[in-house]
PDB file of N, CA and C in Angstrom:
ATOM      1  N   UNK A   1     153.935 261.270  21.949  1.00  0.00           N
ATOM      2  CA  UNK A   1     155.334 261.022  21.674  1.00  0.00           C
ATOM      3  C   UNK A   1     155.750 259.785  22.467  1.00  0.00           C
ATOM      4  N   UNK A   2     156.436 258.768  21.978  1.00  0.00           N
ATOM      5  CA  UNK A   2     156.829 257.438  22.443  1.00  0.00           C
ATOM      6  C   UNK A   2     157.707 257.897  23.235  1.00  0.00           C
ATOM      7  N   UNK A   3     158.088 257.158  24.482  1.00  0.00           N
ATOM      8  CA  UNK A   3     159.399 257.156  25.444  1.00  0.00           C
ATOM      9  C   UNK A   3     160.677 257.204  25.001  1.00  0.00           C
ATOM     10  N   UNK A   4     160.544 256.150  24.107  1.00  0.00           N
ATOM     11  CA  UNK A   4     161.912 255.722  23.744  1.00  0.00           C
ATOM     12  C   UNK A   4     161.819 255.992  22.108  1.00  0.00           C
ATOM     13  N   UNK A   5     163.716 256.020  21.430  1.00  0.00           N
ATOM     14  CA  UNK A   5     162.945 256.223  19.678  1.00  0.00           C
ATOM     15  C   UNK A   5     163.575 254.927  18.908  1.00  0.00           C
ATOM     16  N   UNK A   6     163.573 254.480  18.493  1.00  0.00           N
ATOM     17  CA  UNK A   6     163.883 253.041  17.531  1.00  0.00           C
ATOM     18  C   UNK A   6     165.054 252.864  17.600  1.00  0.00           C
ATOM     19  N   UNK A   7     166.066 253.644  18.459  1.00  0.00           N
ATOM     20  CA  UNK A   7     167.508 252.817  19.119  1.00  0.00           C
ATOM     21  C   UNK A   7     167.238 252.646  20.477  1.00  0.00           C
ATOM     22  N   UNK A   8     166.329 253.406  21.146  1.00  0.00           N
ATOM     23  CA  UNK A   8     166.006 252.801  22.329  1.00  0.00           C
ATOM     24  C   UNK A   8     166.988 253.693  23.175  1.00  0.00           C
ATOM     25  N   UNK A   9     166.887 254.421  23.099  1.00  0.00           N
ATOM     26  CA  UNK A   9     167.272 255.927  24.108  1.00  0.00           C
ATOM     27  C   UNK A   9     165.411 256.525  24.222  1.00  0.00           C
ATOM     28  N   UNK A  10     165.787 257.581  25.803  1.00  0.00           N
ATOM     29  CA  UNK A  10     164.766 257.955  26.117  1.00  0.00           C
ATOM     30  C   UNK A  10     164.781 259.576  25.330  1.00  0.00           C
ATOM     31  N   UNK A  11     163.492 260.112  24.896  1.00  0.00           N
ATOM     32  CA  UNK A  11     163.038 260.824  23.644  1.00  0.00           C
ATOM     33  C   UNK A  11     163.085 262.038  24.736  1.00  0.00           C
ATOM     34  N   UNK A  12     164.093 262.987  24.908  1.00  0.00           N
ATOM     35  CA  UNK A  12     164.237 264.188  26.088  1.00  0.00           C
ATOM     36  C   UNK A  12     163.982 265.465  25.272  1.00  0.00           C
ATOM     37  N   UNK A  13     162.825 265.671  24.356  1.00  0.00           N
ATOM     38  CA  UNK A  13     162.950 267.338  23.862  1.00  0.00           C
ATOM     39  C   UNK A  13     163.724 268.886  24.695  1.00  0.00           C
ATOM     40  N   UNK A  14     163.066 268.148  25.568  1.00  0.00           N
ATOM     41  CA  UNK A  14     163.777 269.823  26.853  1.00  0.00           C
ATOM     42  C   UNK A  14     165.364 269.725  26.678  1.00  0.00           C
ATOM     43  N   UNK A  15     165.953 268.486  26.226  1.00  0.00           N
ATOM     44  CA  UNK A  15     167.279 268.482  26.586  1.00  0.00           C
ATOM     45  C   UNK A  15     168.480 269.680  25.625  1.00  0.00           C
ATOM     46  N   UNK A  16     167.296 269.802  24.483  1.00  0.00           N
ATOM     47  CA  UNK A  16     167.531 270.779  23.228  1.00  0.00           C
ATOM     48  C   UNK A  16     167.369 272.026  23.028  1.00  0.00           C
ATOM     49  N   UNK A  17     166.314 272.563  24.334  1.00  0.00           N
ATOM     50  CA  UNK A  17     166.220 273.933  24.177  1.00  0.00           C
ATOM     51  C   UNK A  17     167.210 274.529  24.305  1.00  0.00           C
ATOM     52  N   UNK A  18     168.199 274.413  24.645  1.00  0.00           N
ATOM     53  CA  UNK A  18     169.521 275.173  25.344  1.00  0.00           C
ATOM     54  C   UNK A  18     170.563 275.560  23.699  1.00  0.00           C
ATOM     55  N   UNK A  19     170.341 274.397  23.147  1.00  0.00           N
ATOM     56  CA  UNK A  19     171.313 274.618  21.575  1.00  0.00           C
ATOM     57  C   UNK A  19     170.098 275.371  20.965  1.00  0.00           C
ATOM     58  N   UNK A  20     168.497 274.981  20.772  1.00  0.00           N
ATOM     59  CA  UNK A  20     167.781 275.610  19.641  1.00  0.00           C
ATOM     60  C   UNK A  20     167.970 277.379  20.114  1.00  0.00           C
ATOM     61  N   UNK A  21     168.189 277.540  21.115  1.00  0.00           N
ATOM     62  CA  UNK A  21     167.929 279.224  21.086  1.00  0.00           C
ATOM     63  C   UNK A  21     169.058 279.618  21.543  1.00  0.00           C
ATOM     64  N   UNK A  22     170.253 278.602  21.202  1.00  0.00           N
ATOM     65  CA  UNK A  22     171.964 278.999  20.427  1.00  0.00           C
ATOM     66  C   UNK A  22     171.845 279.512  19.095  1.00  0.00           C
ATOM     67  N   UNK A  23     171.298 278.229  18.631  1.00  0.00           N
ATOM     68  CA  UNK A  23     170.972 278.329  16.651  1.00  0.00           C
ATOM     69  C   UNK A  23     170.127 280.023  16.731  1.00  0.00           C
ATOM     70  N   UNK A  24     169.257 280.250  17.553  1.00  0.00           N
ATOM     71  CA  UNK A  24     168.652 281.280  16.956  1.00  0.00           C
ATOM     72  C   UNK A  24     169.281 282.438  16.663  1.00  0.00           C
ATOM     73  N   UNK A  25     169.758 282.330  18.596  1.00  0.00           N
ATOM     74  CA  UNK A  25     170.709 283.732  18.947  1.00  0.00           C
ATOM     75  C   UNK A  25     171.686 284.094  17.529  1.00  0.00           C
ATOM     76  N   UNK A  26     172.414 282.437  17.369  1.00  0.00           N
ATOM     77  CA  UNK A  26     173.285 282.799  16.264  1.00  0.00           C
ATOM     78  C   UNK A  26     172.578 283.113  14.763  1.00  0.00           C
ATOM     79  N   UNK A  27     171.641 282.548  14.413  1.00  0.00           N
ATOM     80  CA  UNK A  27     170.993 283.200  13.201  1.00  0.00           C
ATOM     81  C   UNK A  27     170.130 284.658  13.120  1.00  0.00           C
ATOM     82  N   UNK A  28     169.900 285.182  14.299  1.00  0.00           N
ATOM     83  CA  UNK A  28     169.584 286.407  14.232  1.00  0.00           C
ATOM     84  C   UNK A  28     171.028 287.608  14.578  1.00  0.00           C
ATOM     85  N   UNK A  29     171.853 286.980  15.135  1.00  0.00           N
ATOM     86  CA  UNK A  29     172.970 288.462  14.738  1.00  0.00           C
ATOM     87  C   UNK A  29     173.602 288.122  13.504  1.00  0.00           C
ATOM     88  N   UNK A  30     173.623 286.814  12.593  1.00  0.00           N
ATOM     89  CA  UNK A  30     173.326 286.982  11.345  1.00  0.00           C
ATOM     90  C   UNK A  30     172.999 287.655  10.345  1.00  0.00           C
ATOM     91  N   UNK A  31     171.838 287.343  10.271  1.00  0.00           N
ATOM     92  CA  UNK A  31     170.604 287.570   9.329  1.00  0.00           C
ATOM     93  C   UNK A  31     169.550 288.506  10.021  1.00  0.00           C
ATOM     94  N   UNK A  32     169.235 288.500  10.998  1.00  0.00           N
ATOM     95  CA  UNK A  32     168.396 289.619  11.479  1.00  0.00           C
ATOM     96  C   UNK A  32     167.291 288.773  12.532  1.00  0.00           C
ATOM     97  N   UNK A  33     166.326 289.334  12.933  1.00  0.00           N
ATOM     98  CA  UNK A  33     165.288 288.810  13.396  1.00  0.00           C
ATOM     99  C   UNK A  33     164.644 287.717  12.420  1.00  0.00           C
ATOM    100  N   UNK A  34     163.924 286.709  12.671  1.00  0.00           N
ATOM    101  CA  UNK A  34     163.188 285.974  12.620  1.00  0.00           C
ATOM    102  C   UNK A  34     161.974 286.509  12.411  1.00  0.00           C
ATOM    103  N   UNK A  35     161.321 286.040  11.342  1.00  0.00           N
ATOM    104  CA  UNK A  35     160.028 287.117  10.927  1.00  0.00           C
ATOM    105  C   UNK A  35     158.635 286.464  11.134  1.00  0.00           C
ATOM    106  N   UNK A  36     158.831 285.016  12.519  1.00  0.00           N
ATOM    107  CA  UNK A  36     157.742 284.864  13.153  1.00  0.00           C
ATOM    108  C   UNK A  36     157.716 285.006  14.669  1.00  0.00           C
ATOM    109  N   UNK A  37     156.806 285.117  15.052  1.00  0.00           N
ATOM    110  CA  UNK A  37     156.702 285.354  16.586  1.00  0.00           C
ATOM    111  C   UNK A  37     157.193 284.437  17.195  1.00  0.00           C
ATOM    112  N   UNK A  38     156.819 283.311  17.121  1.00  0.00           N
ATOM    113  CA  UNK A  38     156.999 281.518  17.740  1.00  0.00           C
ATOM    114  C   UNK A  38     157.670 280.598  16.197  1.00  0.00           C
ATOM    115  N   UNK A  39     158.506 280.272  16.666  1.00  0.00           N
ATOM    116  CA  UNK A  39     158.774 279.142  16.077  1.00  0.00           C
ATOM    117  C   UNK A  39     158.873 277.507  16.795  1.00  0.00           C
ATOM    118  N   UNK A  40     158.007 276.778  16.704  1.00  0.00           N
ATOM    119  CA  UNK A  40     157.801 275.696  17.629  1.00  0.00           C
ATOM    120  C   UNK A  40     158.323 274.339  16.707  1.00  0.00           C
ATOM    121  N   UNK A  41     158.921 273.307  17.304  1.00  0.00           N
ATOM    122  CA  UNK A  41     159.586 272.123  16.964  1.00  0.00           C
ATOM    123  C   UNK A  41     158.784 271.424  17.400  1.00  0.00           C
ATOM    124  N   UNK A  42     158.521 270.355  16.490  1.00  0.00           N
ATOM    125  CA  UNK A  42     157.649 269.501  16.996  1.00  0.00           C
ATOM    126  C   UNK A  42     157.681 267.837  16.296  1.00  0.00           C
ATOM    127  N   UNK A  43     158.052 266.887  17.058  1.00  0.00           N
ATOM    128  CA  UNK A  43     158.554 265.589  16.869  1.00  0.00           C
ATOM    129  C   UNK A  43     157.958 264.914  16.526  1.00  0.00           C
ATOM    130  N   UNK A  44     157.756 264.104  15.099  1.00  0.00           N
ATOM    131  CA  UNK A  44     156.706 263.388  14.885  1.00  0.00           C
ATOM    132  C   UNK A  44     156.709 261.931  14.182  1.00  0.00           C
ATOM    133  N   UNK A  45     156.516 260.797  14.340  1.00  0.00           N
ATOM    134  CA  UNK A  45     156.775 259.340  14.503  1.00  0.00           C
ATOM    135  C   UNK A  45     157.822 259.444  13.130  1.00  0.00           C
ATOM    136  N   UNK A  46     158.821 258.015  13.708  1.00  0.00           N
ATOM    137  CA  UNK A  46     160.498 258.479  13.378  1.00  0.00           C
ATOM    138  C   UNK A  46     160.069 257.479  11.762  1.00  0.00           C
ATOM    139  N   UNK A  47     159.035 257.061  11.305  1.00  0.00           N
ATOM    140  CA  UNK A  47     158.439 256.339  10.567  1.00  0.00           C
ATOM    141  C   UNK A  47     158.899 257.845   9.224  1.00  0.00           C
ATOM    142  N   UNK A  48     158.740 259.214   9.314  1.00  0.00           N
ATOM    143  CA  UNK A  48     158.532 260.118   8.791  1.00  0.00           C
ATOM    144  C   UNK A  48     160.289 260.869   8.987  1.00  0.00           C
ATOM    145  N   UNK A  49     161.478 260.672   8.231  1.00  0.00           N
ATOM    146  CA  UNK A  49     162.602 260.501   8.543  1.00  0.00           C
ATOM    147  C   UNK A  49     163.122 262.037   7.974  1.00  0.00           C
ATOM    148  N   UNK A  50     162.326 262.542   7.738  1.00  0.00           N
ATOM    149  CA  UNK A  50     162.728 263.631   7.312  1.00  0.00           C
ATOM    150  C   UNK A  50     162.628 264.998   7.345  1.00  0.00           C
ATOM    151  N   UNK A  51     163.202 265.824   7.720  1.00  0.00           N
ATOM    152  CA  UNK A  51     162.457 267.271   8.370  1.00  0.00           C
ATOM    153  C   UNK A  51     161.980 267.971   7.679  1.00  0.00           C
ATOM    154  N   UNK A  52     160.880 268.845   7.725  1.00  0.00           N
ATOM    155  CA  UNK A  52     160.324 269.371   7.513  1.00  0.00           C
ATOM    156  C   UNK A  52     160.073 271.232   8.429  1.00  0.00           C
ATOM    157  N   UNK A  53     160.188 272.379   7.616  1.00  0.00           N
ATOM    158  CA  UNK A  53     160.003 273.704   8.256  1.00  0.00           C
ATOM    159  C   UNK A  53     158.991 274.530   7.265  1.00  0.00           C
ATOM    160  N   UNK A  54     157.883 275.079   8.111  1.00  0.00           N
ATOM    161  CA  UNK A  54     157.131 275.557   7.309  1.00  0.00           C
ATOM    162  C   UNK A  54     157.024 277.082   7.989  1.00  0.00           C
ATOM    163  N   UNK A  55     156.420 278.344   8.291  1.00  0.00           N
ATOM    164  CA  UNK A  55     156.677 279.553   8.601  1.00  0.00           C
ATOM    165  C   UNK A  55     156.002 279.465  10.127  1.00  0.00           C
ATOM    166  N   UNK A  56     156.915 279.137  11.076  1.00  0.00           N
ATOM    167  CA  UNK A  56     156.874 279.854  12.633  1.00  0.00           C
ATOM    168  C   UNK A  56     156.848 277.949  12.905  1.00  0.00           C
ATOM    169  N   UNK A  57     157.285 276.268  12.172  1.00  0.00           N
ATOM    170  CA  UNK A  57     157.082 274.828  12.542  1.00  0.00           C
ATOM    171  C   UNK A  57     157.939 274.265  12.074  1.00  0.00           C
ATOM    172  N   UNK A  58     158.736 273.345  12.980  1.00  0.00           N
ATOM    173  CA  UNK A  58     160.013 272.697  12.209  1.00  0.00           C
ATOM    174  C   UNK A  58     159.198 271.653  12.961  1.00  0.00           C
ATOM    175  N   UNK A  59     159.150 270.522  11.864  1.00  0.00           N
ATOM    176  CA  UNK A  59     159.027 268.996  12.043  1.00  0.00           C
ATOM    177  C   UNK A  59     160.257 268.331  12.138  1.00  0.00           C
ATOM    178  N   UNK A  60     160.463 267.554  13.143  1.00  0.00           N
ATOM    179  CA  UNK A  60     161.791 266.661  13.029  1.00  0.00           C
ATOM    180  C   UNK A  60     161.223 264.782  13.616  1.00  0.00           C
ATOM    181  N   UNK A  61     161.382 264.587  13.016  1.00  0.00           N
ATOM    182  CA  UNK A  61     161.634 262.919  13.254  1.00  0.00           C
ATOM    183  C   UNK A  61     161.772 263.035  15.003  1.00  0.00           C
ATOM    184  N   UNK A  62     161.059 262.145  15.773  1.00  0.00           N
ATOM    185  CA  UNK A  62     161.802 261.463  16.907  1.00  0.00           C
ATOM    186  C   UNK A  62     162.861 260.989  17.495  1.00  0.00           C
ATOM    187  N   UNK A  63     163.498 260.485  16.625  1.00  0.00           N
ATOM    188  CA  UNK A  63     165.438 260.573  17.086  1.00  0.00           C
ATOM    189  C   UNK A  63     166.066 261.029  17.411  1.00  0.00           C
ATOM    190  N   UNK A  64     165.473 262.635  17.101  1.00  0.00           N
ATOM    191  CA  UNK A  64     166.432 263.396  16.968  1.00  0.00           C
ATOM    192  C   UNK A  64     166.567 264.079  18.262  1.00  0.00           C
ATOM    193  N   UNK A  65     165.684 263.564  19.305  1.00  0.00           N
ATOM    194  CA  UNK A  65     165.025 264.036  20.380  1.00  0.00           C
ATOM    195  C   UNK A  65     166.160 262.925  21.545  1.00  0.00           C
ATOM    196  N   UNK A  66     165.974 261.928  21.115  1.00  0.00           N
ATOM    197  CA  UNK A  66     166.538 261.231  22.238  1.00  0.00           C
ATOM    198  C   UNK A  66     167.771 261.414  22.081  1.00  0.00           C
ATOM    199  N   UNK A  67     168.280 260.875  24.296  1.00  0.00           N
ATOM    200  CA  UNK A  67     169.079 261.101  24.806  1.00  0.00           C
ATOM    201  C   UNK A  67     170.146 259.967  25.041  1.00  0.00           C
ATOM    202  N   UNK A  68     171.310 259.961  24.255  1.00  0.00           N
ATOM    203  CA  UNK A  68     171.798 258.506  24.581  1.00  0.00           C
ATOM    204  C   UNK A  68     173.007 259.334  25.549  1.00  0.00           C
ATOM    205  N   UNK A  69     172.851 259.962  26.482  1.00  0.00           N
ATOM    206  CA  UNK A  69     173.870 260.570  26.919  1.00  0.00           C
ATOM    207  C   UNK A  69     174.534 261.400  26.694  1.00  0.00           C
ATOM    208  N   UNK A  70     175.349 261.637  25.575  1.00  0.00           N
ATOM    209  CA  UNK A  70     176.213 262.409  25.364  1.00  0.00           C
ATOM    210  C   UNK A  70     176.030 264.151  24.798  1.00  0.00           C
ATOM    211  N   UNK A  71     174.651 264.216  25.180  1.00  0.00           N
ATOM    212  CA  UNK A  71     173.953 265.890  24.979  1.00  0.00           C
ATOM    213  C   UNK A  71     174.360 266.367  23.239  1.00  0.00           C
ATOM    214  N   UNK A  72     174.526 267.114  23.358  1.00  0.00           N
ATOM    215  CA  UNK A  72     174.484 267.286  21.335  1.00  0.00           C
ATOM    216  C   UNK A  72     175.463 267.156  21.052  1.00  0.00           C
ATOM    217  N   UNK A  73     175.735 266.791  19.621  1.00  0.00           N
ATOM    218  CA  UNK A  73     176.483 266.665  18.418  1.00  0.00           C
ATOM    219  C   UNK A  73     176.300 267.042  17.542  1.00  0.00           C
ATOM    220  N   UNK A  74     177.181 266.848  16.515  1.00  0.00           N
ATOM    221  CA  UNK A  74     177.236 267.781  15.420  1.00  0.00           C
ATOM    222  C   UNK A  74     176.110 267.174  14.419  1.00  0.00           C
ATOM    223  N   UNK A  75     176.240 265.836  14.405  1.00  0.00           N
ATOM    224  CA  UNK A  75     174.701 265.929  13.237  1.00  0.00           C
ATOM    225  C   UNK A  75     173.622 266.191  13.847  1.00  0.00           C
ATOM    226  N   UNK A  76     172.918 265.304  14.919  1.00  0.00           N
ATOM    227  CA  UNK A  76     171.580 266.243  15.177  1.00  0.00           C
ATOM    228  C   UNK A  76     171.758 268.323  15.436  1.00  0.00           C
ATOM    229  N   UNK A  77     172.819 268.497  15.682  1.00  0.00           N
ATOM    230  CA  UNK A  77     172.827 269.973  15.489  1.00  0.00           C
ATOM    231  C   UNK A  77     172.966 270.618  13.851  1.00  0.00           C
ATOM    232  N   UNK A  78     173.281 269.921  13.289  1.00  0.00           N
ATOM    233  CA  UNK A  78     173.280 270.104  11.688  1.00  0.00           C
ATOM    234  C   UNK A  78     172.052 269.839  11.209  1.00  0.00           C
ATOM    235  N   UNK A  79     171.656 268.941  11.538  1.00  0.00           N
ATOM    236  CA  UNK A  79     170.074 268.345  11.025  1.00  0.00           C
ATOM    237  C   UNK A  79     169.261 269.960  11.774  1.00  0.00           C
ATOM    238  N   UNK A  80     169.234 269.925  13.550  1.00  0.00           N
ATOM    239  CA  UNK A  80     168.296 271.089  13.831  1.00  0.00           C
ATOM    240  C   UNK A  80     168.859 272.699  13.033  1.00  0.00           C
ATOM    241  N   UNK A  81     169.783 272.594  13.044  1.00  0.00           N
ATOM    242  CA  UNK A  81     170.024 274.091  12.502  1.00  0.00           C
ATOM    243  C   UNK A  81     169.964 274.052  11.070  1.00  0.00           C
ATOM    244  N   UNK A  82     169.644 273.256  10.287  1.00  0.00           N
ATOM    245  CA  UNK A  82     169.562 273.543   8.925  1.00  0.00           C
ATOM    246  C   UNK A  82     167.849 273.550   8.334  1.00  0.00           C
ATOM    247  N   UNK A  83     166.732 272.564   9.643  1.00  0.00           N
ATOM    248  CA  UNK A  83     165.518 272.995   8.979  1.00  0.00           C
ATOM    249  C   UNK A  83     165.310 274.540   9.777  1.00  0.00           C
ATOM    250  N   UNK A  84     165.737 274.448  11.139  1.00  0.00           N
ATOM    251  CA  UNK A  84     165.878 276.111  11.825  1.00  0.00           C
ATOM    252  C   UNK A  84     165.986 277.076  10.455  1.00  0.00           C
ATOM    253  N   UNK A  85     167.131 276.898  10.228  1.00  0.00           N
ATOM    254  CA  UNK A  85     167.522 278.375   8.875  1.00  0.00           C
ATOM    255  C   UNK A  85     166.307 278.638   8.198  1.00  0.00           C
ATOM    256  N   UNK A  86     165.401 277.263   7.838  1.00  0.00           N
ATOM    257  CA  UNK A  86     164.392 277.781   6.627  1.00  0.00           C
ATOM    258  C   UNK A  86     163.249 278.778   7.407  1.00  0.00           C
ATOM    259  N   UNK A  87     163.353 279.143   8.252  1.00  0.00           N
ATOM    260  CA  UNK A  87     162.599 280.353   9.147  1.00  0.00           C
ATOM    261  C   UNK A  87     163.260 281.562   8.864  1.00  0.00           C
ATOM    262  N   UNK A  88     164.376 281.776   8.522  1.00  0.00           N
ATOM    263  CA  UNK A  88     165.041 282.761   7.990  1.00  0.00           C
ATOM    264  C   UNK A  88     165.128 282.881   6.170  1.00  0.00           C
ATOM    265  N   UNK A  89     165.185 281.885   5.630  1.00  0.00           N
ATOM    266  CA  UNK A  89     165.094 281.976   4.171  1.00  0.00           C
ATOM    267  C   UNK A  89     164.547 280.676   3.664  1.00  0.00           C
ATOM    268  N   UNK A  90     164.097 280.712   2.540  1.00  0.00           N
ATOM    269  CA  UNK A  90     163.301 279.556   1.906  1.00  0.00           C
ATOM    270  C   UNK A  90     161.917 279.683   2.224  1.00  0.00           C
ATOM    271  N   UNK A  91     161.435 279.762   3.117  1.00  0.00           N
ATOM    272  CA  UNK A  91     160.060 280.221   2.916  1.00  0.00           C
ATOM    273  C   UNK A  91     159.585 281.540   2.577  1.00  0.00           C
ATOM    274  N   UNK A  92     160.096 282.163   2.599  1.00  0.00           N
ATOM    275  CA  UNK A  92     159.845 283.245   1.745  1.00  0.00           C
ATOM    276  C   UNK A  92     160.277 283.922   0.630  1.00  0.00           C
ATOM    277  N   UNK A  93     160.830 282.762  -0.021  1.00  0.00           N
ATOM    278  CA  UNK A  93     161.299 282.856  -1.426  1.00  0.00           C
ATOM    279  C   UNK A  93     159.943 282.734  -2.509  1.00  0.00           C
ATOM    280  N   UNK A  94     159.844 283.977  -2.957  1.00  0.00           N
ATOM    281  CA  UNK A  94     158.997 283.869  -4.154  1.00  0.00           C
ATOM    282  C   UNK A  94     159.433 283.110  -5.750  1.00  0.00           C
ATOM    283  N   UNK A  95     159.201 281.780  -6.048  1.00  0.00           N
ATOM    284  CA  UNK A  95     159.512 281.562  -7.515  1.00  0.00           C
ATOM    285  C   UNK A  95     158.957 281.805  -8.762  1.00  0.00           C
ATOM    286  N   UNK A  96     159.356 282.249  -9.809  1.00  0.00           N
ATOM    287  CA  UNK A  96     159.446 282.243 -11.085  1.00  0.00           C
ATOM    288  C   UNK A  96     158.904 281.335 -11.827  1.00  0.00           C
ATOM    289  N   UNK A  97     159.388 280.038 -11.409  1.00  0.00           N
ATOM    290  CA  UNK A  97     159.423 278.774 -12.332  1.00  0.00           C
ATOM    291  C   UNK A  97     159.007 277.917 -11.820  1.00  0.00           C
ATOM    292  N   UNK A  98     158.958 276.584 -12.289  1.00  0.00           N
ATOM    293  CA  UNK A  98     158.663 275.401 -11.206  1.00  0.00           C
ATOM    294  C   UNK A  98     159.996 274.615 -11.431  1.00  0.00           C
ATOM    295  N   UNK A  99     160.903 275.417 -12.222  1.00  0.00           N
ATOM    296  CA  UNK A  99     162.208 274.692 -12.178  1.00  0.00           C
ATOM    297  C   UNK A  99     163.297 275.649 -10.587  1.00  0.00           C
ATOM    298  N   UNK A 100     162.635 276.688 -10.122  1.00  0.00           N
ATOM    299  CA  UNK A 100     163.328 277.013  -9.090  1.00  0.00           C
ATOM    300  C   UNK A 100     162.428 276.568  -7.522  1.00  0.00           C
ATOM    301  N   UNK A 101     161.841 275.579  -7.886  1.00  0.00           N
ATOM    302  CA  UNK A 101     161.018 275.030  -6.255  1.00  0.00           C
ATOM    303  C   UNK A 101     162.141 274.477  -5.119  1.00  0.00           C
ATOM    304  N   UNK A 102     163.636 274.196  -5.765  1.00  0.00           N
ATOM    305  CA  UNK A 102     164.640 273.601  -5.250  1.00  0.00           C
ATOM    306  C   UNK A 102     164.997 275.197  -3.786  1.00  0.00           C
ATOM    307  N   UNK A 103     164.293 276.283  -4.657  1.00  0.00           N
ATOM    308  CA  UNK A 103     165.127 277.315  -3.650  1.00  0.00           C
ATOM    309  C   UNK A 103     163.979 277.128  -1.948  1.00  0.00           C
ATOM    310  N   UNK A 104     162.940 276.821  -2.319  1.00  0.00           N
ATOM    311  CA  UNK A 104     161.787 276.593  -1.170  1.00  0.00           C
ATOM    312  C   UNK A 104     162.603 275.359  -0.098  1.00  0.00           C
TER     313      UNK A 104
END
């Protein structure tokens, strides 16, 4: 993982644990438990801009990591809590069609 991410803030993952297992707390008195053991985040060159969650792995871009000071906001918390959710639904949506792949 690079130091810095293509605005040139330093790339602080730890600085996020504190909101990701907000998002959880709050999606499990939700929806229920989480139906993997580990779910691990993992940052990968900001070249790849788009997130990705597959069952117990959320891929996020490098950006989303760095610290320009001001600790979270609402889009990188929108961005993490919306591939977060697909640990709760979308991957385990069984489809029908290949016209319902939109629900994955």
């Amino acid at each position: 993982m690079p130091a810095l991410s293509i605005d040139g803030y330093p790339i602080e993952p730890s600085t996020y644990i504190p909101v990701i297992e907000a998002m959880c707390d709050d999606y499990e008195e939700r929806f229920g438990p989480v139906a993997f053991d580990t779910v691990r985040f993992v940052g990968v060159h900001e070249d790849f801009n788009n997130g990705y969650s597959t069952p117990g792995l959320v891929l996020v871009p490098n950006y989303i990591w760095d610290d320009d000071g001001t600790g979270s906001f609402i889009q990188r918390d929108f961005y993490l809590a919306h591939e977060l959710s697909h640990q709760w639904w979308g991957n385990d949506v069984i489809i029908d069609a290949s016209r319902d792949w939109w629900l994955i």
